[in-house]
Coordinates of C-alpha atoms in Angstrom, one line a residue:
X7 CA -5.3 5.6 17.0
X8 CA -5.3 6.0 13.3
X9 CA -8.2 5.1 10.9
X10 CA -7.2 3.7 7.3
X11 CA -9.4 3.8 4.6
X12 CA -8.2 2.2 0.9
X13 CA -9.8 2.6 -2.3
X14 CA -9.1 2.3 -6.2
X15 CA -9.1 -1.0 -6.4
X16 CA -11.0 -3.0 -9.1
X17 CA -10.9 -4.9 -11.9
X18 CA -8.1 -4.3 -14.9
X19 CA -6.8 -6.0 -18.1
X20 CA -3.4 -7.3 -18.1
X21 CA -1.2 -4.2 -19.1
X22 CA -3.5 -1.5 -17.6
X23 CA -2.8 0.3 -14.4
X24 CA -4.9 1.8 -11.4
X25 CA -3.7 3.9 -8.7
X26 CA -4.5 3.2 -5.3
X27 CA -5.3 5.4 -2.1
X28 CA -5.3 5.5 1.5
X29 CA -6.5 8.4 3.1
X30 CA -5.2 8.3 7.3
X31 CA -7.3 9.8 10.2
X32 CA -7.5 10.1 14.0
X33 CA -3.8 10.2 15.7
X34 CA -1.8 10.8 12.5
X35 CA 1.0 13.2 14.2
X36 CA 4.3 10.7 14.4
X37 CA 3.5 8.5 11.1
X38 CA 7.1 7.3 10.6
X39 CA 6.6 4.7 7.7
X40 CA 3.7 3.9 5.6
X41 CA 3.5 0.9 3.2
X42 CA 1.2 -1.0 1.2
X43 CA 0.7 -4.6 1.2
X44 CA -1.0 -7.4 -0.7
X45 CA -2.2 -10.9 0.1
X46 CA -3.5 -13.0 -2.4
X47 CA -5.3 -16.6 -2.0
X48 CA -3.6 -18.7 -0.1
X49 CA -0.9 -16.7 0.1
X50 CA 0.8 -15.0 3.0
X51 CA 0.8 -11.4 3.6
X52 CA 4.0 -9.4 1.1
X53 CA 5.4 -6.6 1.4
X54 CA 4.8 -4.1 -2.2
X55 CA 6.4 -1.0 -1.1
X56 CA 7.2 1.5 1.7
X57 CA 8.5 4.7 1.9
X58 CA 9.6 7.1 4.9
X59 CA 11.7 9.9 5.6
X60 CA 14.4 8.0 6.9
X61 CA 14.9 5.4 4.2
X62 CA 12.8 6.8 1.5
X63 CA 11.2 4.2 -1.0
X64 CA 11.7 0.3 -0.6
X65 CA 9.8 -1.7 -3.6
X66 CA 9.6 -5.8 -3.6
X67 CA 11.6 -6.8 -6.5
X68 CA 8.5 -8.3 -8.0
X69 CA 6.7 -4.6 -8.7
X70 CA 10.2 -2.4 -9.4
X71 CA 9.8 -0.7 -12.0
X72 CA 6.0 -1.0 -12.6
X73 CA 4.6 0.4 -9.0
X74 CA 5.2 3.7 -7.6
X75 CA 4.0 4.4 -3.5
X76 CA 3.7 7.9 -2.8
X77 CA 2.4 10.5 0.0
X78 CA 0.6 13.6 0.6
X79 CA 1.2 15.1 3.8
X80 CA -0.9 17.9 3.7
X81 CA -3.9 15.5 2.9
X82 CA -2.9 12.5 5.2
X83 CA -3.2 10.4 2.0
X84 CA -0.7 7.5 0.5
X85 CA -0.6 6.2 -3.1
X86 CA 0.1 3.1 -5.0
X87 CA 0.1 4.0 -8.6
X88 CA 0.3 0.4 -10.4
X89 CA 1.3 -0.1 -14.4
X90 CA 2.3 -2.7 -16.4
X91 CA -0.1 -5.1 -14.2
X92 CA -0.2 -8.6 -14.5
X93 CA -1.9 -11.5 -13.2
X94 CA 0.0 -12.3 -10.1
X95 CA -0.6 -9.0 -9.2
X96 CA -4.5 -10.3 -8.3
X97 CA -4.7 -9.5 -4.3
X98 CA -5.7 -7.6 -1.7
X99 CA -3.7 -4.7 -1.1
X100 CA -3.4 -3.3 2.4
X101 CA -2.3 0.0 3.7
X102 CA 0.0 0.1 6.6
X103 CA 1.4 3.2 8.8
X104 CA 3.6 3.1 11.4
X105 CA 3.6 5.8 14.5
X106 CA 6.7 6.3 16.8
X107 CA 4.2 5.3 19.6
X108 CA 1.9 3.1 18.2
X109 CA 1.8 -0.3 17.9
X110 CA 5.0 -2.4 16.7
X111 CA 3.2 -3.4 14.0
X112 CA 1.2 -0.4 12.7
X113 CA -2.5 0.1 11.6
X114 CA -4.1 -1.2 9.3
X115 CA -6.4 -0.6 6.3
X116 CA -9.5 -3.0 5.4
X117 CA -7.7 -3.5 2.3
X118 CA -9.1 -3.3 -1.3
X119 CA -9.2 -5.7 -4.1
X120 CA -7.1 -5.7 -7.0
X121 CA -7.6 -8.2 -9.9
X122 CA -5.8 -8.2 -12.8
X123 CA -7.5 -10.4 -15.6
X124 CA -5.2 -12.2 -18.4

């Protein structure tokens, strides 16, 4: 079992950035991928970015450029370091880690939220 706990979310002006975390407890020996994630109203669950050792860093077309995801391994702890923000980037943003023998679709955070004012 692994525990997920976000934070640095808030409120920003267009153009400003925060950084997001996501500090993982409990069972965190085989973490294979970790990702963040971001629903906002009415919308569906997306994908923002991932990264693992395998395929290193994936980034939704939408954030290239302007996010960065990250990882401390010593501390257990994944970023999201956001610039450039815009309004569409209003959601909230989930953490996600896979395990190579936990559930197919990992654990997840309680999510934090993220609003980006015009």
């Amino acid at each position: 079992q692994v525990r997920l706990v976000e934070s640095g979310g808030g409120l920003v002006q267009a153009g400003g950035s925060l950084r997001l975390s996501c500090a993982a407890s409990g069972t965190t020996f085989g973490i294979n991928a970790l990702g963040w994630y971001r629903q906002a109203p009415g919308k569906q669950r997306e994908l923002v970015a991932t990264i693992s050792g395998r395929f290193g860093t994936n980034y939704a077309d939408s954030v290239k450029g302007r996010f960065t995801i990250s990882r401390d391994n010593a501390k257990n702890i994944l970023y999201l370091q956001m610039n450039s923000l815009k309004p569409e980037d209003t959601a909230v943003y989930y953490c996600n880690v896979k395990t190579s023998n936990g559930p197919y679709s990992g654990y997840w955070g309680q999510g934090t939220q993220v609003t980006v004012s015009s």
